[in-house]
Each structure stands twice: as structure tokens, then as C-alpha cells.
mmCIF file of C-alpha atoms in Angstrom:
data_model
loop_
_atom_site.group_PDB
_atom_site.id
_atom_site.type_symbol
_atom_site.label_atom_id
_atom_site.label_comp_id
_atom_site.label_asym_id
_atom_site.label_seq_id
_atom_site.Cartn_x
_atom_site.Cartn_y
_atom_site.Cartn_z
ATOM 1 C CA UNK H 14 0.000 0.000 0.000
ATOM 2 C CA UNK H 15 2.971 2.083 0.703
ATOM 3 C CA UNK H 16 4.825 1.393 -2.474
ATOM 4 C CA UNK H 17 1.854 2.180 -4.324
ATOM 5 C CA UNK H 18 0.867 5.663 -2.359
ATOM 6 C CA UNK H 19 4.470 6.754 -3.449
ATOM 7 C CA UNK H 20 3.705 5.737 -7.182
ATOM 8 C CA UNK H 21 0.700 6.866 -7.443
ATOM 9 C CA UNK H 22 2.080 10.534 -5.819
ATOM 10 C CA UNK H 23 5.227 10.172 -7.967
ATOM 11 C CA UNK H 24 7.151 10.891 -4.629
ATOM 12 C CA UNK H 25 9.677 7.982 -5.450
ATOM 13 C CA UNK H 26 11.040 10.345 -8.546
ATOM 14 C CA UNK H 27 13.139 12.805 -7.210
ATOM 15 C CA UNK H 28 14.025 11.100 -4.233
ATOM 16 C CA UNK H 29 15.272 7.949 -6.114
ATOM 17 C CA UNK H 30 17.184 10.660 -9.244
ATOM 18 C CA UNK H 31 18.596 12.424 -5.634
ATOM 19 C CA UNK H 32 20.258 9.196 -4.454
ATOM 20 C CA UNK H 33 21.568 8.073 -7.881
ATOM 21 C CA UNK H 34 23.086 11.374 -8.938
ATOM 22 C CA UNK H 35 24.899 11.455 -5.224
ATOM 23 C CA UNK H 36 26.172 7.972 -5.013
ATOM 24 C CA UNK H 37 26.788 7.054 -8.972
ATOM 25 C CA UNK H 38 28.790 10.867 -9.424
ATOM 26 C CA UNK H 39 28.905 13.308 -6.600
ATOM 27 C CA UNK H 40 30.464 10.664 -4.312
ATOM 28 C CA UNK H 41 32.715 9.962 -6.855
ATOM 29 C CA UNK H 42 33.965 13.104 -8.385
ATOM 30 C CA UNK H 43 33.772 15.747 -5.249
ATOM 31 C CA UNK H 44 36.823 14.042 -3.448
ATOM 32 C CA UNK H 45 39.091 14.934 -5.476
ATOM 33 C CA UNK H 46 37.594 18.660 -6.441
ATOM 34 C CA UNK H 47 39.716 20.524 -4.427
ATOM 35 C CA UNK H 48 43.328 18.172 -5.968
ATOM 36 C CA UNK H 49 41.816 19.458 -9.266
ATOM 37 C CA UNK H 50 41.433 23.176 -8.516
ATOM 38 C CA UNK H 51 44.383 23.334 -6.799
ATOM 39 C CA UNK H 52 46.474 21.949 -10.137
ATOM 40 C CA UNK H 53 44.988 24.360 -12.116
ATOM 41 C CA UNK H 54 45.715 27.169 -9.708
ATOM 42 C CA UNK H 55 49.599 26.086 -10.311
ATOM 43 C CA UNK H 56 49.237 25.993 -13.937
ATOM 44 C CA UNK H 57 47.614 29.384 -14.092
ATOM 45 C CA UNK H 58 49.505 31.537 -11.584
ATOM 46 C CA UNK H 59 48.379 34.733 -13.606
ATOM 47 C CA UNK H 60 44.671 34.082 -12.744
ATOM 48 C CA UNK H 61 43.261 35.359 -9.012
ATOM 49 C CA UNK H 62 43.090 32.527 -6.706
ATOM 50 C CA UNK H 63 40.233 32.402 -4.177
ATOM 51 C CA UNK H 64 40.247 28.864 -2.163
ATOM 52 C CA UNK H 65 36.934 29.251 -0.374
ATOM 53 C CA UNK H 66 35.383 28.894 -4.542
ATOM 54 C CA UNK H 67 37.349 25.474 -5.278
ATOM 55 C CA UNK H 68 34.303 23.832 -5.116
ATOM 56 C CA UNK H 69 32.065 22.367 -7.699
ATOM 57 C CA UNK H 70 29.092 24.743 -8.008
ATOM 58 C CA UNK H 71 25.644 22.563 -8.623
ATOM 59 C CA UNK H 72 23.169 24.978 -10.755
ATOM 60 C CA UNK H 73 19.058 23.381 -9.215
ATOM 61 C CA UNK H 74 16.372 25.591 -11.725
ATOM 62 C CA UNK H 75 13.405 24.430 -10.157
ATOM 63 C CA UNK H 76 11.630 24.812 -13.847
ATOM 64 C CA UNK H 77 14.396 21.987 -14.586
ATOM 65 C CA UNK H 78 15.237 23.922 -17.657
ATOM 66 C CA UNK H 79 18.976 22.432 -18.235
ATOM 67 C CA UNK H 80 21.262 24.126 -21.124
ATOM 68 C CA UNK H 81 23.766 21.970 -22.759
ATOM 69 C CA UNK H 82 25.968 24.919 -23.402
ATOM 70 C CA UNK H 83 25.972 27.703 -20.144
ATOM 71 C CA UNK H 84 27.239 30.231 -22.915
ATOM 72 C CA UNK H 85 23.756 30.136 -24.523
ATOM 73 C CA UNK H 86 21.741 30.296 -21.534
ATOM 74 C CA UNK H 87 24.234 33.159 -19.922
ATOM 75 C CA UNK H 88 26.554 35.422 -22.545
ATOM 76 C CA UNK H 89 28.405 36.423 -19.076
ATOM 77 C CA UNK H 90 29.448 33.054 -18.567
ATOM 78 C CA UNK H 91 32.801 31.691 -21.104
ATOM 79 C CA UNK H 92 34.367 28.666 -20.792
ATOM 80 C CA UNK H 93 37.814 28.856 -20.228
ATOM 81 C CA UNK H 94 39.152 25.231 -19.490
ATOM 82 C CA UNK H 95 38.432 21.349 -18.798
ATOM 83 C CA UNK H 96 39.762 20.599 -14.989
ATOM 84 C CA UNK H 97 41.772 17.284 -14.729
ATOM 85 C CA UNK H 98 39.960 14.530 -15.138
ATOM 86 C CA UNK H 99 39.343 11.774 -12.815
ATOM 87 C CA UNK H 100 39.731 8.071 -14.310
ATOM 88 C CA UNK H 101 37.587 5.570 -12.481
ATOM 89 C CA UNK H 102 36.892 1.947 -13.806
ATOM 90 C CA UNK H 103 32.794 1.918 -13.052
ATOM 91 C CA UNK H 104 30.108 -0.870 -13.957
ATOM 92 C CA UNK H 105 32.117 -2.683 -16.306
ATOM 93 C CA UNK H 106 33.369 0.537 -18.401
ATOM 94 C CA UNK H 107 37.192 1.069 -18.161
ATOM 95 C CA UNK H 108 38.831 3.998 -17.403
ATOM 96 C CA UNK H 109 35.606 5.694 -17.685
ATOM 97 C CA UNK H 110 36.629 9.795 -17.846
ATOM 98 C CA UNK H 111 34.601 12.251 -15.025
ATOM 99 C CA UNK H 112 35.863 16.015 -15.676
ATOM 100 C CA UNK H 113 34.396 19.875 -15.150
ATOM 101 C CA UNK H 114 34.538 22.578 -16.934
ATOM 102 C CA UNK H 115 35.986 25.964 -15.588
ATOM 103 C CA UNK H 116 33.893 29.321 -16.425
ATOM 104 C CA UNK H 117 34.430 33.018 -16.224
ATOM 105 C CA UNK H 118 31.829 34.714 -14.678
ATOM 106 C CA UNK H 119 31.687 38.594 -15.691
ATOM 107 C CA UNK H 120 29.626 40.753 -13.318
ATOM 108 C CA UNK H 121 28.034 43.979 -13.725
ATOM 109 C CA UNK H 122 31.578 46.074 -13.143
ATOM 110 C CA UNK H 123 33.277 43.942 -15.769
ATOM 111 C CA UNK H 124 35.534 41.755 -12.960
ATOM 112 C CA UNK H 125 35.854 37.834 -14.075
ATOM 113 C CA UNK H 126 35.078 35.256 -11.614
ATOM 114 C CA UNK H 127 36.532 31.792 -12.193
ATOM 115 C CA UNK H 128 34.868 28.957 -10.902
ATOM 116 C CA UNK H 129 33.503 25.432 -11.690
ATOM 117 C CA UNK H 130 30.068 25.318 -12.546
ATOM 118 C CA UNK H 131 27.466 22.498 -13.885
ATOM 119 C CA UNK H 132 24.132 22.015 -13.901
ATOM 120 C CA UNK H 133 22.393 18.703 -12.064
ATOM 121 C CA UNK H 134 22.012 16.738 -14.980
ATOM 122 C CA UNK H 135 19.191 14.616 -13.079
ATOM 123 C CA UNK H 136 16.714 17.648 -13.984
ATOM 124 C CA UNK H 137 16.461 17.223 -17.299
ATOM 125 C CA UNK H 138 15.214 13.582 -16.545
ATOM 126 C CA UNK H 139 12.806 15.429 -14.791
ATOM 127 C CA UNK H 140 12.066 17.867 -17.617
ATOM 128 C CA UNK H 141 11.705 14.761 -20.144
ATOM 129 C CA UNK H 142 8.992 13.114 -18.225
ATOM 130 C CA UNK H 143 6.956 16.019 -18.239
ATOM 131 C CA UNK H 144 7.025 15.946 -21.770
ATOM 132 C CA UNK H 145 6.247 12.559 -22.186
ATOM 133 C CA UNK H 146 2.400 11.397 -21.558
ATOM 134 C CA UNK H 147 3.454 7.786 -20.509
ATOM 135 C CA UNK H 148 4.923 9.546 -17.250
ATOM 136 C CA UNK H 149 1.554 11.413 -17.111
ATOM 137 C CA UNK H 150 4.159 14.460 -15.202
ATOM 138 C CA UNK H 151 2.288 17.923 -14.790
ATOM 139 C CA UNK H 152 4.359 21.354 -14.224
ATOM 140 C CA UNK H 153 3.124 21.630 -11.048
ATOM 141 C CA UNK H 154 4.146 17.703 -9.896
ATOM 142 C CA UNK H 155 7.567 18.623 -11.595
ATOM 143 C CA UNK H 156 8.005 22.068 -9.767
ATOM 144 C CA UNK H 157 7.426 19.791 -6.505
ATOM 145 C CA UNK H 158 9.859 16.867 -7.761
ATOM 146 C CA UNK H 159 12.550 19.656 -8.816
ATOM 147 C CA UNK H 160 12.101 20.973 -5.027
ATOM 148 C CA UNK H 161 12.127 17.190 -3.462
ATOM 149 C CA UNK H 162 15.402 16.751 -5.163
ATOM 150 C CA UNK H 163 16.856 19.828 -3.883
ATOM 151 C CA UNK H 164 15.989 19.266 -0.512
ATOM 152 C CA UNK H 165 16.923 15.407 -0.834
ATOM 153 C CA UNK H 166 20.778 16.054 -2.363
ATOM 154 C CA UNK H 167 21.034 18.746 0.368
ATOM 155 C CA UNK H 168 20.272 16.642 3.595
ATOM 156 C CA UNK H 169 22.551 14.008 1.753
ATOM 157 C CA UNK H 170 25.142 15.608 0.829
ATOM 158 C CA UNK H 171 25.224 17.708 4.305
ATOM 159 C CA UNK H 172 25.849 13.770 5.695
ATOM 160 C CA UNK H 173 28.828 13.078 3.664
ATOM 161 C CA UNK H 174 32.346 13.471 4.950
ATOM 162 C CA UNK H 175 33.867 12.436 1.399
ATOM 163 C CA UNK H 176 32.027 15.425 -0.317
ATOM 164 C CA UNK H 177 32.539 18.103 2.577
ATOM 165 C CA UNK H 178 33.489 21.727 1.772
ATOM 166 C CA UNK H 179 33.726 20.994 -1.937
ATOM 167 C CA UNK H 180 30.094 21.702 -3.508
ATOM 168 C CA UNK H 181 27.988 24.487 -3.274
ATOM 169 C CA UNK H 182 23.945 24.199 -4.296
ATOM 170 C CA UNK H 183 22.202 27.169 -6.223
ATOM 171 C CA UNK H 184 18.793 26.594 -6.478
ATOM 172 C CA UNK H 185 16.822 29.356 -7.896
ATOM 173 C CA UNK H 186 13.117 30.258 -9.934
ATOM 174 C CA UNK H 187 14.275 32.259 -13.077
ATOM 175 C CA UNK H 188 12.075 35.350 -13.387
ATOM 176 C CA UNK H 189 8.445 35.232 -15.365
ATOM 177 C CA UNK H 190 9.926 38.093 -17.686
ATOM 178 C CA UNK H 191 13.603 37.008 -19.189
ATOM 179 C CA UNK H 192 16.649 38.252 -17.902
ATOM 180 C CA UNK H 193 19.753 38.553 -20.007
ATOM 181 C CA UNK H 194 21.929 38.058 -17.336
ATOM 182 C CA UNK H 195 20.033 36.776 -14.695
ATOM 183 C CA UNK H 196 22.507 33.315 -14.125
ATOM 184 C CA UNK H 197 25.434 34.938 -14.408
ATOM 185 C CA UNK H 198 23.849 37.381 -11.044
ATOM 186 C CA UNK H 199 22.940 34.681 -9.292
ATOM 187 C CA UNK H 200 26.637 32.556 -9.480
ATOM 188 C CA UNK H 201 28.247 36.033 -8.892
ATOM 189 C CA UNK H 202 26.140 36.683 -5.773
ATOM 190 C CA UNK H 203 27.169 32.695 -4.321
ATOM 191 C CA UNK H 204 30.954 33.397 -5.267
ATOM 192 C CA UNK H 205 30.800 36.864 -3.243
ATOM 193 C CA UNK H 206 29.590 35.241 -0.235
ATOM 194 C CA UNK H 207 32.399 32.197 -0.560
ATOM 195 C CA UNK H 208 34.388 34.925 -0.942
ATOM 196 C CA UNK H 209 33.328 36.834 2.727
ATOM 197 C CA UNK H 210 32.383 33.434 4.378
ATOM 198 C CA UNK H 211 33.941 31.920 8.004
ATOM 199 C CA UNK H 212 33.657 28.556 8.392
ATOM 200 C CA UNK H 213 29.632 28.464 9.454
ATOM 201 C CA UNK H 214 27.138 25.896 7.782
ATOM 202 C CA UNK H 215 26.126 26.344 4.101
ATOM 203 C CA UNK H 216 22.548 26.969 5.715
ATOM 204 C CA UNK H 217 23.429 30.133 7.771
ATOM 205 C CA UNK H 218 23.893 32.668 4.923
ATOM 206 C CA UNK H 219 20.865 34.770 4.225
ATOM 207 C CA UNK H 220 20.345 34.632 0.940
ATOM 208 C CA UNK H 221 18.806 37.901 -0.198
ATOM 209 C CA UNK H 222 18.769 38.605 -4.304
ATOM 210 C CA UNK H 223 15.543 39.156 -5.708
ATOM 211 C CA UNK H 224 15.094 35.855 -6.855
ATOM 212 C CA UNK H 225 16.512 34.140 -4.050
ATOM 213 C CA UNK H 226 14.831 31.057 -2.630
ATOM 214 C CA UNK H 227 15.256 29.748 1.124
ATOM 215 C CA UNK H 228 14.771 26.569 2.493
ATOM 216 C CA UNK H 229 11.718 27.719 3.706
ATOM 217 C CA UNK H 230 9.984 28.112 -0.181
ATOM 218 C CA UNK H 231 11.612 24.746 -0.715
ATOM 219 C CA UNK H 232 9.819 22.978 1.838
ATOM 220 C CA UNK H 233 6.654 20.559 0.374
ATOM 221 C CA UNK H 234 3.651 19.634 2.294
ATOM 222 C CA UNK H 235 4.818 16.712 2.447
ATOM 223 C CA UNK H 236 4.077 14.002 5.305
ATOM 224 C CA UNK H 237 7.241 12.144 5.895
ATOM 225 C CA UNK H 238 5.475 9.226 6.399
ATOM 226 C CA UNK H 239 4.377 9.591 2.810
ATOM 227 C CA UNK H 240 8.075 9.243 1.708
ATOM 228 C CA UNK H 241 9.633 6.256 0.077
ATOM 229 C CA UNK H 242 11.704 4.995 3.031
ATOM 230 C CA UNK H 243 14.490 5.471 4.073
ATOM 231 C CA UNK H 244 14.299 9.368 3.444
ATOM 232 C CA UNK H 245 16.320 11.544 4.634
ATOM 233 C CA UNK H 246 14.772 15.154 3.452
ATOM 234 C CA UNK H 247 15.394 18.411 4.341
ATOM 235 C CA UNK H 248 21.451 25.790 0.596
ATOM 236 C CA UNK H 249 23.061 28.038 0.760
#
């Protein structure tokens, strides 16, 4: 009966896509984030070095609109490198390659920002079954799924010890009216606060652009003892 309340509410979705995208990549590649940074901070001597940003920065739009190419969705935002890649032999596939990419973030005084950025590739899974009528997915369920997987990967990822201090979640609502720039704002405004941060949980910055969502918008009426067990739910 349980199994099939969680089916029938689709609540199995994002917590299941939350659990696979930690433990199948996250797990894997955040370990050895900082090693990469750090190498490319050697190699590049000429660019400013911040450590508190050698992270990987994890773009959540809760309208799980995904773009293949950040250049398109942001003109402030140019790729400027591949970090070294990590080699991992995984489910039969051999050397299989994990690497990130390494933007430049220009803000509204014309100052670059170098970080690396991607967006959580499980959304667009998200995106497709709302498209597709077999999965039967309104906007509003996936609006609720995007936010379930938010608040899933957070409380997970707040429980790792392999994946401390090197991520940092931006989950945000783009604007009804399109904004040129609006991305490139919202990584800026996360990079300033690395940039001014002590060493105080991710959850005890106030967020405050425009756009900015708290834990508290994330939060879905949700009874946990409608979850798909075990659950562990709960970024700034």
C-alpha cells in the first residue's frame, strides 16, 4: 500500500534521481575537487586565486530547464578550461573519464570570476517526463519533484564526509519576464559570499537577491510518512 501511495504521488522520482546522482557521481567526483582546482591554480599563476570557490558549483532551476551549453543560456558566462579529469573503472566501463569545466563569470563592473560550474544533470530527466504522456508528469508535480530533489541532495550531501566543503547548491526560480543576465547574477552573488564566508554551515547565509529562494519556499507539504523509506529530506 505504501509502495503504491508513493507511485501513485510520484514521490519515489526525485528522491530515487537524488540518491543516484549522489552515489553514482557526486560521491565519486567531489573528493578529489579541491586536488583538481588546486592543479589548475599552479598551472595558471596569472589568474586570481580564491580557495573558499574550489568547489564544484551545482546549478538546481526548479523549472528543470537544463542548457547543454551555459554560454547560450548566460553570454556572461565563457568557458575557459576542462579541470583534470578523474579516471575511475565503473560498472564494467574502463577507465571511464569524469571532468568539469571551468567558467568566467563577468559581473556587472566587468571583474571575471573563475569557478567550476554544472548544472544537475538529473533535472532534465525530470524535464523529459513532463514531456512525455506515458509519465503522465504535470508542471506543477515537476516544480514539486525539482524541489524534493533539492531538498533530498542537500540533507545528503550535508551527511557526507567524502564530499565536505567541496560543492555548493544554487537553487533558484528564473524570473516570469527574461533576464539577459540573470545566471550569471545569481553565481556572482554565491561566489561573493564564498568569498566573505567563516567557516559556518552552508545553511546560515541569508540569501537575499531578488530571486533568491530559502529553504523555507523549498519545503513541500509533504508528510514524511508519505516518503519512500528510508528518506532523509530536508542551501546556501
Amino acid at each position: 500500500e505504501m509502495s503504491e501511495m508513493s507511485e501513485r504521488s510520484k514521490q519515489n522520482v526525485a528522491h530515487g534521481l537524488a540518491w543516484s546522482y549522489y552515489t553514482g557521481y557526486l560521491k565519486l567526483v567531489l573528493p578529489w575537487m579541491k586536488k583538481s582546482m588546486e592543479e589548475f591554480s599552479r598551472a595558471n599563476p596569472n589568474l586570481p586565486a580564491c580557495r573558499k570557490t574550489w568547489k564544484l558549483h551545482i546549478l538546481v532551476p526548479l523549472s528543470c530547464d537544463v542548457y547543454d551549453d551555459l554560454e547560450k543560456a548566460d553570454s556572461n558566462i565563457q568557458y575557459v578550461t576542462d579541470l583534470t579529469e578523474t579516471t575511475l573503472a565503473r560498472g564494467g566501463i574502463k577507465r571511464r573519464v569524469y571532468k568539469h569545466s571551468l567558467y568566467a563569470i563577468t559581473d556587472e563592473e566587468n571583474q571575471l570570476w573563475h569557478c567550476a560550474v554544472e548544472y544537475a544533470t538529473p533535472l532534465q530527466t525530470l524535464y523529459a517526463m513532463s514531456q512525455d504522456e506515458c509519465a503522465a508528469f504535470s508542471r506543477e508535480e515537476r516544480l514539486e519533484q525539482a524541489k524534493l530533489f533539492y531538498r533530498t541532495l542537500e540533507e545528503i550531501l550535508k551527511g557526507s564526509k567524502e564530499c565536505a566543503d567541496a560543492y555548493r547548491l544554487i537553487a533558484y526560480e528564473e524570473p516570469e519576464e527574461a533576464e539577459t543576465h540573470f545566471l550569471s547574477r545569481e553565481i556572482v552573488w554565491h561566489l561573493r559570499q564564498e568569498h566573505h564566508e567563516i567557516a559556518v554551515p552552508e545553511r546560515g547565509h541569508p540569501h537575499t537577491p531578488s530571486t533568491a529562494l530559502d529553504s523555507a519556499e523549498l519545503n513541500l507539504q509533504i508528510s514524511l510518512s508519505d516518503l519512500p523509506q528510508p528518506l532523509r529530506t530536508d542551501g546556501f
